[in-house]
Tab-separated table of C-alpha atoms and ligand atoms in Angstrom:
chain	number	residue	atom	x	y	z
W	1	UNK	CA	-27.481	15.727	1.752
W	2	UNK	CA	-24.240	16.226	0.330
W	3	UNK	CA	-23.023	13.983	-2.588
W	4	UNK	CA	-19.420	13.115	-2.364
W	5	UNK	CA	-18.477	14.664	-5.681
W	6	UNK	CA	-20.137	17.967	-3.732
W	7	UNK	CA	-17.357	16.910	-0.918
W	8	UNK	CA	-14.645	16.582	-3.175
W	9	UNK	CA	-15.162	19.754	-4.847
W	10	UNK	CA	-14.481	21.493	-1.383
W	11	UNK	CA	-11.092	20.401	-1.177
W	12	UNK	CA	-8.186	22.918	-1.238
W	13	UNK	CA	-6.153	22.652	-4.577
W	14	UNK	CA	-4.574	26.142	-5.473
W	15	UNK	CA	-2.234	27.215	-3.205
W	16	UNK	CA	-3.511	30.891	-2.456
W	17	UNK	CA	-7.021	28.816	-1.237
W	18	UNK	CA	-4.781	26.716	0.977
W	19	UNK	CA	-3.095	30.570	2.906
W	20	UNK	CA	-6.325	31.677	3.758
W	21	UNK	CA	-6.153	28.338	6.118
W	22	UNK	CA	-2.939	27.296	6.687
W	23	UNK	CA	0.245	28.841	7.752
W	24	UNK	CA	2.317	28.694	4.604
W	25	UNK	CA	3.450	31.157	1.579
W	26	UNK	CA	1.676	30.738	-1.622
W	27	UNK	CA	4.436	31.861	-3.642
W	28	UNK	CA	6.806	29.574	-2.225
W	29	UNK	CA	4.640	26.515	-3.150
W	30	UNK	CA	2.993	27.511	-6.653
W	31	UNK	CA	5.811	25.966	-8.507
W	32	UNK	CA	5.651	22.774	-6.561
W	33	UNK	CA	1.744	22.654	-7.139
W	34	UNK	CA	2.619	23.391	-10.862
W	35	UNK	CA	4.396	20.144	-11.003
W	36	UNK	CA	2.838	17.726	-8.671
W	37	UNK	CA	-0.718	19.075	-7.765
W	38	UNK	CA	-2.390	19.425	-4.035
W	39	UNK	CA	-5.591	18.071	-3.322
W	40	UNK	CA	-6.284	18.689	0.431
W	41	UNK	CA	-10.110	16.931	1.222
W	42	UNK	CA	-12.351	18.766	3.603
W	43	UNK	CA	-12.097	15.932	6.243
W	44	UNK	CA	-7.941	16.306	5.722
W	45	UNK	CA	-8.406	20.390	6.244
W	46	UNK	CA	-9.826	19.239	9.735
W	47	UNK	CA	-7.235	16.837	10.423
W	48	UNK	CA	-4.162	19.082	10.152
W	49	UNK	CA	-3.622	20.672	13.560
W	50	UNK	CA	-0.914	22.274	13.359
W	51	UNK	CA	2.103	23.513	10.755
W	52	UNK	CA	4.387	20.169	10.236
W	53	UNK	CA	2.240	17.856	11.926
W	54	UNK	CA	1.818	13.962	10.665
W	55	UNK	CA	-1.063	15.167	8.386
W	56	UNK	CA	0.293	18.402	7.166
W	57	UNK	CA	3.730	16.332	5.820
W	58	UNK	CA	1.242	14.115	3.704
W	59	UNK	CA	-0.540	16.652	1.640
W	60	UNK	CA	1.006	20.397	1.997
W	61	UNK	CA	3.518	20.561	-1.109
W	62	UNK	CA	7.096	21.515	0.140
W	63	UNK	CA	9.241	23.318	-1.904
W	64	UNK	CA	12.159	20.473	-1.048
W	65	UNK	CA	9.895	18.776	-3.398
W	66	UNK	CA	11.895	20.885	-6.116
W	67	UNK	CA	15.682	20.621	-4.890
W	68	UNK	CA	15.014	16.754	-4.710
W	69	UNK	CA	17.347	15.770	-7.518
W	70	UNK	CA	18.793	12.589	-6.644
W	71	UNK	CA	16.268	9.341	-7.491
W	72	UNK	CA	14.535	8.808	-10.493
W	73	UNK	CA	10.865	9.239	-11.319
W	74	UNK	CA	10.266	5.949	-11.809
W	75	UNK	CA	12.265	4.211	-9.395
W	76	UNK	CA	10.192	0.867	-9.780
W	77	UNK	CA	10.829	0.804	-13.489
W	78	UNK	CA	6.620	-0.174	-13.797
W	79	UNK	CA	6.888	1.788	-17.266
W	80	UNK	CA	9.017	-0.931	-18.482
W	81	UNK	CA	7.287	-3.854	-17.109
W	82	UNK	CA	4.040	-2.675	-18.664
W	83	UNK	CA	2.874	-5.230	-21.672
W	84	UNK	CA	-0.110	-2.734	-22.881
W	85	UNK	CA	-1.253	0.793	-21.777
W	86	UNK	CA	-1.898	1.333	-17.680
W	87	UNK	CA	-0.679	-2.750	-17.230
W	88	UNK	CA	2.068	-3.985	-15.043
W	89	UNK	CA	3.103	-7.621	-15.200
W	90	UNK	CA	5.911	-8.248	-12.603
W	91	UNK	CA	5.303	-11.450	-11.052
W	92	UNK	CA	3.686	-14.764	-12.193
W	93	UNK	CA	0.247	-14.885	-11.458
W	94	UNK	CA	-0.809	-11.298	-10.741
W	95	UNK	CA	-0.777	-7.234	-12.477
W	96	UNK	CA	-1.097	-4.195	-11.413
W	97	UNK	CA	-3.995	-2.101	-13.371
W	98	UNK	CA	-3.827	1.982	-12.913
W	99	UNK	CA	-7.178	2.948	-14.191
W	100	UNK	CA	-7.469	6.719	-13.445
W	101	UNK	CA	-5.087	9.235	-12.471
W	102	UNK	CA	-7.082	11.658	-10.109
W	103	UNK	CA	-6.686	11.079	-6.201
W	104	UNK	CA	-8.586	12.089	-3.192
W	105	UNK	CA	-5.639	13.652	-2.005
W	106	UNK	CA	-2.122	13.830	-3.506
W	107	UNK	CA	0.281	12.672	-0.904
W	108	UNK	CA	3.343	14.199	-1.296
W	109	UNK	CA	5.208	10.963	-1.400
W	110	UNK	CA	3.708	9.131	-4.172
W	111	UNK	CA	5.514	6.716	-5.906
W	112	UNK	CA	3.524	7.575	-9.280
W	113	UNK	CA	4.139	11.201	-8.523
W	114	UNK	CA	5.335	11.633	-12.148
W	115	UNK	CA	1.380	10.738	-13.008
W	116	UNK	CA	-1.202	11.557	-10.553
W	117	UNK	CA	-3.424	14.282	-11.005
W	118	UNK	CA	-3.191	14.830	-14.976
W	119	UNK	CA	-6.522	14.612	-16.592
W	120	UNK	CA	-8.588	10.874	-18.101
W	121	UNK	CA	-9.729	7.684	-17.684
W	122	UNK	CA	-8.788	4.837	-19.662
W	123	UNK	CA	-8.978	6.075	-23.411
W	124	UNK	CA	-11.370	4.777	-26.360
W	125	UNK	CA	-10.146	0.688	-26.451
W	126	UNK	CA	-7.552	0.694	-23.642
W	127	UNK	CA	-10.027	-1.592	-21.361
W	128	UNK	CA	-10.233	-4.129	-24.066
W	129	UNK	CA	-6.674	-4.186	-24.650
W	130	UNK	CA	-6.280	-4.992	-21.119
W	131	UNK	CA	-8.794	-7.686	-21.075
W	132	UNK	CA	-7.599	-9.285	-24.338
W	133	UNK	CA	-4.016	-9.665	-22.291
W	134	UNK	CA	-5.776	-11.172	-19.372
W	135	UNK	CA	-7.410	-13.202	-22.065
W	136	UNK	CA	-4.419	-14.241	-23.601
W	137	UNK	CA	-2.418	-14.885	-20.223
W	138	UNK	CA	-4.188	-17.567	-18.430
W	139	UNK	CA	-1.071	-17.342	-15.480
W	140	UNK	CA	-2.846	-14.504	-14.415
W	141	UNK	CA	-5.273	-14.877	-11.621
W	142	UNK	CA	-5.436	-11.510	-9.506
W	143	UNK	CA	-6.036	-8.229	-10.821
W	144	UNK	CA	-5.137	-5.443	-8.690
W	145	UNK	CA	-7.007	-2.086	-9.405
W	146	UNK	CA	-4.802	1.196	-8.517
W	147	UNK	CA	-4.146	4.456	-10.241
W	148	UNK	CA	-4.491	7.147	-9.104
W	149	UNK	CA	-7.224	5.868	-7.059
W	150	UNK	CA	-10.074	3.504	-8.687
W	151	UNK	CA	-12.748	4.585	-5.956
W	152	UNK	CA	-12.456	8.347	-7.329
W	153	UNK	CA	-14.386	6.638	-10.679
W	154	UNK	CA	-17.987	7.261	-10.600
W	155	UNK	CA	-19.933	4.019	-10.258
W	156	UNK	CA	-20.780	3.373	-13.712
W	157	UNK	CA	-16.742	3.182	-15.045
W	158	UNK	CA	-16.093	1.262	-12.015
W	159	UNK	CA	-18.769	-1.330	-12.891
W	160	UNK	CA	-17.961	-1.213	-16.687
W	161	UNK	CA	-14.245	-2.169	-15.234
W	162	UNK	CA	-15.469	-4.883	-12.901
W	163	UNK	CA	-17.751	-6.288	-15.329
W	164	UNK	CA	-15.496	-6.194	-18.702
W	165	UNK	CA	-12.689	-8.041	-15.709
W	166	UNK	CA	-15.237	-10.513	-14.522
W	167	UNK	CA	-15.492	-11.957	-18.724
W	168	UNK	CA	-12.084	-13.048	-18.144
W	169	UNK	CA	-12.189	-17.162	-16.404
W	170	UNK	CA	-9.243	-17.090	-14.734
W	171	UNK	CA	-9.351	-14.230	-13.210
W	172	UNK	CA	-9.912	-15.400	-9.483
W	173	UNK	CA	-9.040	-11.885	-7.876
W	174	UNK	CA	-9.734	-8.520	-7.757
W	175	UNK	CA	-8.233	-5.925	-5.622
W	176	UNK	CA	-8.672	-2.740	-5.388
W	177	UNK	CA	-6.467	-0.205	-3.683
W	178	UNK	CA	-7.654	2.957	-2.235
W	179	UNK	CA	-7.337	5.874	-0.027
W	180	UNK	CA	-10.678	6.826	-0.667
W	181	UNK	CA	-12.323	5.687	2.842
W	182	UNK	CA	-9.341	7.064	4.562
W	183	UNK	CA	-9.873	10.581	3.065
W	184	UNK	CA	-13.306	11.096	1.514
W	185	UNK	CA	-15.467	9.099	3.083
W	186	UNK	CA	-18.521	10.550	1.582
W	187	UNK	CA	-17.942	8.078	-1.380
W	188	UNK	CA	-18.390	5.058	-0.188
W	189	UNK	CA	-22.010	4.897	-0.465
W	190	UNK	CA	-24.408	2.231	-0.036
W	191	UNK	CA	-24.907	2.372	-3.289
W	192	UNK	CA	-21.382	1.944	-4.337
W	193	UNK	CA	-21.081	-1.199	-2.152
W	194	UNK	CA	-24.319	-2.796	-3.520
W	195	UNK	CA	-22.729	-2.389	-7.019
W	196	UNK	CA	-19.306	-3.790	-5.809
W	197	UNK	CA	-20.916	-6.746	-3.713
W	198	UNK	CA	-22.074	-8.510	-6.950
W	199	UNK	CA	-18.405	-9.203	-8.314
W	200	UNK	CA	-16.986	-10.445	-5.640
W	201	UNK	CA	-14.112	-12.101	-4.330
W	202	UNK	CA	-13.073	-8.280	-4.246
W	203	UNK	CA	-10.951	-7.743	-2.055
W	204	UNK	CA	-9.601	-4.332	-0.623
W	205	UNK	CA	-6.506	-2.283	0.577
W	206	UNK	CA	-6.471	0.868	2.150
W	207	UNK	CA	-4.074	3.572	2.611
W	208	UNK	CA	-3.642	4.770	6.110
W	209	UNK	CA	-0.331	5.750	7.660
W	210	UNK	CA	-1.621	7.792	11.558
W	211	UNK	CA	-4.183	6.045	13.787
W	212	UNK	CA	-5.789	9.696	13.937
W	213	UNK	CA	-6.759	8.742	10.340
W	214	UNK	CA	-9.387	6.694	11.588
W	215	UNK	CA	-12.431	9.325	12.296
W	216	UNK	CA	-15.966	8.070	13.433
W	217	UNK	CA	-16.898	8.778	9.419
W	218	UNK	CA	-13.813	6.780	8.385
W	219	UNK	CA	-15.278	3.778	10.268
W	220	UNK	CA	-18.408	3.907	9.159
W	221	UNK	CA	-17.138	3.828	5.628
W	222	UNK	CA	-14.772	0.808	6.670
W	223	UNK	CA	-17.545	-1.118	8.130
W	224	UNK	CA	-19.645	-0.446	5.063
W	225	UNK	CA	-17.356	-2.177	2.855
W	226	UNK	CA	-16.638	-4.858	5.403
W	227	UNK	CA	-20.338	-5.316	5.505
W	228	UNK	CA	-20.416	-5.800	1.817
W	229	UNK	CA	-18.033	-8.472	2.016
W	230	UNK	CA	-14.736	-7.116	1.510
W	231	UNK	CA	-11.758	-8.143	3.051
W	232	UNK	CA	-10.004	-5.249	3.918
W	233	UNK	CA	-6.481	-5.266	4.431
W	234	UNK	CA	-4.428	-1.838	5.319
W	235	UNK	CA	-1.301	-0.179	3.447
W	236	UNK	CA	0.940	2.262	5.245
W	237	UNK	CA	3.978	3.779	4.213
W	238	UNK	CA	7.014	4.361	6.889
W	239	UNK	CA	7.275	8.381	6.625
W	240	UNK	CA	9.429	10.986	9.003
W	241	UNK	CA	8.228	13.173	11.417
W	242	UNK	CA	4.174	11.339	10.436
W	243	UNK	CA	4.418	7.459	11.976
W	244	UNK	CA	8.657	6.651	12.210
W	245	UNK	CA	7.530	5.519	15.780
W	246	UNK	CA	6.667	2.575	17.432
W	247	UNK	CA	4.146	4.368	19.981
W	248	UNK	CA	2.083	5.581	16.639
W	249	UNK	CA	2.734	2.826	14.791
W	250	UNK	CA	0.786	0.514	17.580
W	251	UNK	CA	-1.804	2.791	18.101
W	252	UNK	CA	-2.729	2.816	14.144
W	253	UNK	CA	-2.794	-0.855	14.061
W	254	UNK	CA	-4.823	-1.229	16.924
W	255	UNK	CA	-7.136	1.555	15.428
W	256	UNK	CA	-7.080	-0.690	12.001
W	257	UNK	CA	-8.031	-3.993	13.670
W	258	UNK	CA	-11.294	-1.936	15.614
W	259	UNK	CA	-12.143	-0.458	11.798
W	260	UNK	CA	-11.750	-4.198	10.703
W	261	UNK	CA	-9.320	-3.404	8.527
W	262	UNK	CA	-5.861	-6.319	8.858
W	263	UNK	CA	-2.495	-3.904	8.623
W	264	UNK	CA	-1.266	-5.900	5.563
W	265	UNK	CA	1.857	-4.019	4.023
W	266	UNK	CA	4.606	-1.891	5.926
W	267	UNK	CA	6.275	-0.111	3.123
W	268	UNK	CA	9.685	1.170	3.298
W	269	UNK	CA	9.034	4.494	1.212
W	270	UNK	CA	10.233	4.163	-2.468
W	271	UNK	CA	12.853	6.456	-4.058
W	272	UNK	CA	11.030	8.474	-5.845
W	273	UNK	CA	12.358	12.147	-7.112
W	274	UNK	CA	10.597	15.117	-4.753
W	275	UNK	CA	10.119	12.414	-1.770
W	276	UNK	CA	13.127	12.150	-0.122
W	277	UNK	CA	12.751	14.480	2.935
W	278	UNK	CA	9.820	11.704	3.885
W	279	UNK	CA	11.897	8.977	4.111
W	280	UNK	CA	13.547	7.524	7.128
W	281	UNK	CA	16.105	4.293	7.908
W	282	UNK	CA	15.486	0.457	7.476
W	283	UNK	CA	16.877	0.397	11.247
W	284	UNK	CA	13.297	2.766	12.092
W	285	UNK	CA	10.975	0.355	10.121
W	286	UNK	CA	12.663	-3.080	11.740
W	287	UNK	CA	12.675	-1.645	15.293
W	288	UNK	CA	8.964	-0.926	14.599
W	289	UNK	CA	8.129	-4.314	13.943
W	290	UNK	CA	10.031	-5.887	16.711
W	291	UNK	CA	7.885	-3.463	19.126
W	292	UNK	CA	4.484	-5.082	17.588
W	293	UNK	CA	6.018	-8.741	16.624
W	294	UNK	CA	4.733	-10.818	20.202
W	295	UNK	CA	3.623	-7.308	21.604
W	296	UNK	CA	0.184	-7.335	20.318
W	297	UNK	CA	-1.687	-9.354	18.312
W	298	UNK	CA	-0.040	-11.118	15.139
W	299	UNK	CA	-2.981	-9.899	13.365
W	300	UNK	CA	-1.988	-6.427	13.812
W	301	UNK	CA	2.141	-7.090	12.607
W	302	UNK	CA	2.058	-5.983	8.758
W	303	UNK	CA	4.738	-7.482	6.647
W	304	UNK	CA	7.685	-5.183	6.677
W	305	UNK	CA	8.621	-4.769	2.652
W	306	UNK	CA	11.225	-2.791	-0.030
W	307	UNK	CA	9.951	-2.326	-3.029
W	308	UNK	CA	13.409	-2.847	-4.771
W	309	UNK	CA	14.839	-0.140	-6.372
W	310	UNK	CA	14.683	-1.478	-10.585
W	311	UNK	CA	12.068	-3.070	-10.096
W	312	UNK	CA	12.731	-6.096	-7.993
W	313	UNK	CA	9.374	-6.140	-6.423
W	314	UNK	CA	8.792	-6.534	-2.405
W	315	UNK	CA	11.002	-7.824	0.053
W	316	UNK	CA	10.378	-8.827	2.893
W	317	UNK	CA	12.479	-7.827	5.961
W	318	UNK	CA	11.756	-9.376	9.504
W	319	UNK	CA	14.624	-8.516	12.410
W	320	UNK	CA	16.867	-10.530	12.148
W	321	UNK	CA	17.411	-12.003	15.720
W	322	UNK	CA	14.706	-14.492	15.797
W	323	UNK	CA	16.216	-17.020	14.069
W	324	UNK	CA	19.336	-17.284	15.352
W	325	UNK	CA	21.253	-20.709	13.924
W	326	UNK	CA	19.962	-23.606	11.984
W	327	UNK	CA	21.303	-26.621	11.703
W	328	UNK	CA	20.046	-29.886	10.020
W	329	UNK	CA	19.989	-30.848	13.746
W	330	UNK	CA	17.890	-27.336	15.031
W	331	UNK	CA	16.738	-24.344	14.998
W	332	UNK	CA	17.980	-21.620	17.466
W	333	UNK	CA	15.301	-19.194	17.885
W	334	UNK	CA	14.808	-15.841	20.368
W	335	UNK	CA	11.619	-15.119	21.307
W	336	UNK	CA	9.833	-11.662	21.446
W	337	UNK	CA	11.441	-11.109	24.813
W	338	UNK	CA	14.564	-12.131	23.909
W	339	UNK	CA	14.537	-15.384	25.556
W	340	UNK	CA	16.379	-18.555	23.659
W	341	UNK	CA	14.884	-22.127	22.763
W	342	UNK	CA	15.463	-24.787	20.379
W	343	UNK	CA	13.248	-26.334	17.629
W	344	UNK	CA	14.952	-30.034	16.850
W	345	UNK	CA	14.579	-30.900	13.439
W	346	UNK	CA	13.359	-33.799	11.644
W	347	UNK	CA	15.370	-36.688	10.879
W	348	UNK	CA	16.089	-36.305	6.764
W	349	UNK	CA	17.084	-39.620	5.628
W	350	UNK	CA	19.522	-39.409	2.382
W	351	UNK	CA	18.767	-41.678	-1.043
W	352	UNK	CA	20.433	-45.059	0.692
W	353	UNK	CA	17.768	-44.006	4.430
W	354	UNK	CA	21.274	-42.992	6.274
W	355	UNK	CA	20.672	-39.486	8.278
W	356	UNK	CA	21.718	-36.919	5.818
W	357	UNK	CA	25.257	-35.331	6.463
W	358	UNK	CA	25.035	-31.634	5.654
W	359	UNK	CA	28.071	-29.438	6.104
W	360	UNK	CA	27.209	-26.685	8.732
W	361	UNK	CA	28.048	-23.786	6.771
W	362	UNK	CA	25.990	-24.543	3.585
W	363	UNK	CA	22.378	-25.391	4.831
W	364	UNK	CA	20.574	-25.112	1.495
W	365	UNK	CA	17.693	-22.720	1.974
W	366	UNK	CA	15.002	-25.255	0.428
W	367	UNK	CA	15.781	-28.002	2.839
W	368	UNK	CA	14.287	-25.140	5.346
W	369	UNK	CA	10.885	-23.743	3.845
W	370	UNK	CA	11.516	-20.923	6.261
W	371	UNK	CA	11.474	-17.967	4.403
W	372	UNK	CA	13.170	-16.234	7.639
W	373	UNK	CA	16.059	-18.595	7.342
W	374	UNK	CA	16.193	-17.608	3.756
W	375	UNK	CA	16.357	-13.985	4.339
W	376	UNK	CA	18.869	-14.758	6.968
W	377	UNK	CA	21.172	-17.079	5.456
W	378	UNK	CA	20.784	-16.212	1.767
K	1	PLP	C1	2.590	-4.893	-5.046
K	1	PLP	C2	2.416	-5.354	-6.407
K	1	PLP	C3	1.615	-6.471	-6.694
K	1	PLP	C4	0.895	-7.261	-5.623
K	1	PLP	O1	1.762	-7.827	-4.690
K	1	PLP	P1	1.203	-8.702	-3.496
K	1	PLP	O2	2.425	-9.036	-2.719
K	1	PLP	O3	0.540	-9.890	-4.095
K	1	PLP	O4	0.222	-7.861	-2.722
K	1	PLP	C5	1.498	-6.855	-8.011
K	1	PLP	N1	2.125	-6.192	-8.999
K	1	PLP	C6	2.915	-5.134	-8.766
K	1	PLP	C7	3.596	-4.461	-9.902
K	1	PLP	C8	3.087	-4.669	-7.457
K	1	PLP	O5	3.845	-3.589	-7.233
C-alpha cells in the first residue's frame, strides 16, 4: 500500500509538470512559483475539473499574484506579536505556535504566504524556548498548533511537540489546525491517531472552503480522527469565483456536519500581498450567513470573522437586522424570516431599589451581555 509520504511525493510542484495536465503556460507562472511555491496533491489533481473552477483558484499560481502591490505581507502584524521564535501571543489566555513551514498544498491565498514552503522544522532549542514561555506564562491555557501545517510532521516530531507541550500544567488545550484531511488524506493513519489519542483534550480545525472537498477518502479520514476523540471543528475562508455563494456555502456545511466536522470560523480573507483577486465584499460574507442563520441548523452557522488589519484579532460580524432596538425596557428583535417580536427586559433596580432611569440613547453595552447589541450599538 501506498504510504502518504509516497502520496505526497506525487503532487505537482514545478510548473512545466503542472502543463502536461492542466491548461495553463509554464512560462507565465514560473516566476510566481519562484516566489510562492505550488504544491498541487494527487487527490487535488482529480478535483480540478475544469480551468478557473473553485479548486483550480485555490492552488494554480496566477501571475496577478505578481502585480498585487497594494497590502502588506504581513497584514496581521503576527511578526510583531511574537515573544520567541514561531510564537504568537495576541490575546490573554491562548498562542498561536507555527511549527513547520511545508503544506499539503499551497493555497494561493495564504495569509503566511511570505513563509510557507521554505525549508525546516523548529531549529536546535526553539521547542524549549517555547515551552519555557508557556512555563513562564501561566495565563496561557490553549496552544494552537499551525504552520505551515503540523499534520505534514512525521509522527515522531509531532509527538516530541505534544509531549514536550503536555510538561507544561496549565496548558489545558491543544489545537491543531490542518488541511491535511482535506487534501492528503493518506496521512491520517491509524497510527497517527493512536499516537494523538494519548494527549488529549486535542482538539482539531480543518480547512475546507467547497462541499466537493469532502470525497469518500476525506470522510474516512474525518471520521478517523473523530473516532479518536477529536473534536473537529471546520475553517473556511470567503474566496471569489470558489464559495462567495450562499447555494455552496450551504451545501459545504451540510457536507461538514455528515463528515462530523462543526463549521467553526467564516473568515473574511486577510489582506495579504498576491491575494487580492480572491477576495470578495463584507456585504457577500453577511448575506451568506443570513441564508444559513434559522435556515438550517445552528450547528452548521460558522461565526462570521475579520481578522483586523494590524493585528486586531477576529471580529465578529452577524447582520445586523436581528437586533433591532434595545431599550432598558426591551429588546426589538427580527427573526430569520423577517418577522418582529419583543423580548421585555428585566426590572434593574438602581443603588436606593428605584427602577433604573437610563437615557435611551446611551444604553451601556455591559448592562446588555449581548455581544450583538455590542456590535450594533458600539
Ligand atoms: C485565531 C487566533 C487564535 C485563536 O482564536 P480563537 O478565537 O480562540 O479560535 C489565537 N491566536 C492568534 C494569533 C490567532 O490568530
Amino acid at each position: 500500500m501506498e504510504t502518504w509520504q509516497q502520496a505526497l511525493a506525487k503532487s505537482i510542484t514545478k510548473p512545466a509538470e503542472l502543463a502536461k495536465h492542466l491548461d495553463v503556460d509554464p512560462s507565465a507562472i514560473a516566476d510566481v512559483v519562484a516566489e510562492y511555491p505550488m504544491r498541487i496533491t494527487p487527490m487535488w489533481m482529480k478535483l480540478i475539473k475544469e480551468k478557473g473552477d473553485a479548486f483550480w483558484r485555490q492552488v494554480v499560481p496566477e501571475p496577478e499574484e505578481l502585480t498585487d502591490d497594494s497590502p502588506a505581507d504581513d497584514p496581521l502584524h503576527e511578526d510583531l506579536d511574537s515573544p520567541v521564535p514561531h510564537l504568537v501571543h495576541r490575546y490573554p489566555d491562548r498562542v498561536l505556535f507555527m511549527v513547520t513551514n511545508q503544506c499539503p498544498i499551497y493555497c494561493r491565498f495564504c495569509t503566511r504566504k511570505r513563509l510557507v514552503g521554505k525549508p525546516g522544522f523548529l531549529k536546535q532549542g526553539e521547542l524549549e524556548r517555547v515551552v519555557h514561555y508557556l512555563q513562564a506564562h501561566t495565563e496561557v491555557r490553549d496552544i494552537i498548533l499551525s504552520g505551515g501545517d503540523p499534520l505534514l510532521l512525521p509522527d515522531h516530531l509531532l509527538e516530541r511537540i505534544l509531549k514536550a507541550l503536555r510538561t507544561v500544567p496549565h496548558l489545558e488545550l491543544i489545537r491543531i489546525g490542518s488541511r491535511v484531511p482535506g487534501s492528503l488524506p493518506e496521512r491520517i493513519t491509524p497510527e497517527l491517531c493512536a499516537m494523538i489519542k494519548q494527549y488529549h483534550p486535542i482538539y482539531m480545525n480543518l480547512h475546507f472552503n467547497h462541499p466537493d472537498e469532502l470525497t469518500p477518502e476525506v470522510k474516512t479520514a474525518c471520521e478517523r480522527l473523530a473516532d479518536a476523540g477529536v473534536p473537529l471543528g471546520a475553517q473556511t475562508v470567503l474566496l471569489k469565483g470558489v464559495n462567495d455563494d450562499p447555494t455552496v456555502m450551504m451545501r459545504l456545511v451540510h457536507q461538514l456536519l455528515l463528515a462530523r466536522v462543526k463549521p467553526y470560523y467564516l473568515y473574511q480573507a486577510d489582506l495579504t500581498r498576491g491575494t487580492n483577486h480572491l477576495r470578495t465584499t463584507v456585504e457577500t460574507g453577511l448575506e451568506i450567513i443570513k441564508t444559513l442563520q434559522g435556515h438550517t441548523s445552528g450547528m452548521g452557522v460558522p461565526h462570521y470573522v475579520i481578522d483586523a488589519p494590524g493585528g486586531g484579532g477576529k471580529i465578529p460580524l452577524l447582520p445586523a437586522d436581528y437586533l433591532v432596538n434595545l431599550t432598558p425596557e426591551q429588546a426589538t428583535l427580527t427573526n430569520y424570516e423577517g418577522k418582529t417580536y419583543t423580548y421585555p427586559q428585566p426590572e434593574q433596580p438602581d443603588g436606593n431599589g428605584r427602577r433604573r432611569e437610563l437615557p435611551m440613547a446611551t444604553v451601556p453595552s455591559t448592562s446588555t451581555g449581548c455581544s450583538m447589541a455590542d456590535s450594533m450599538l458600539g
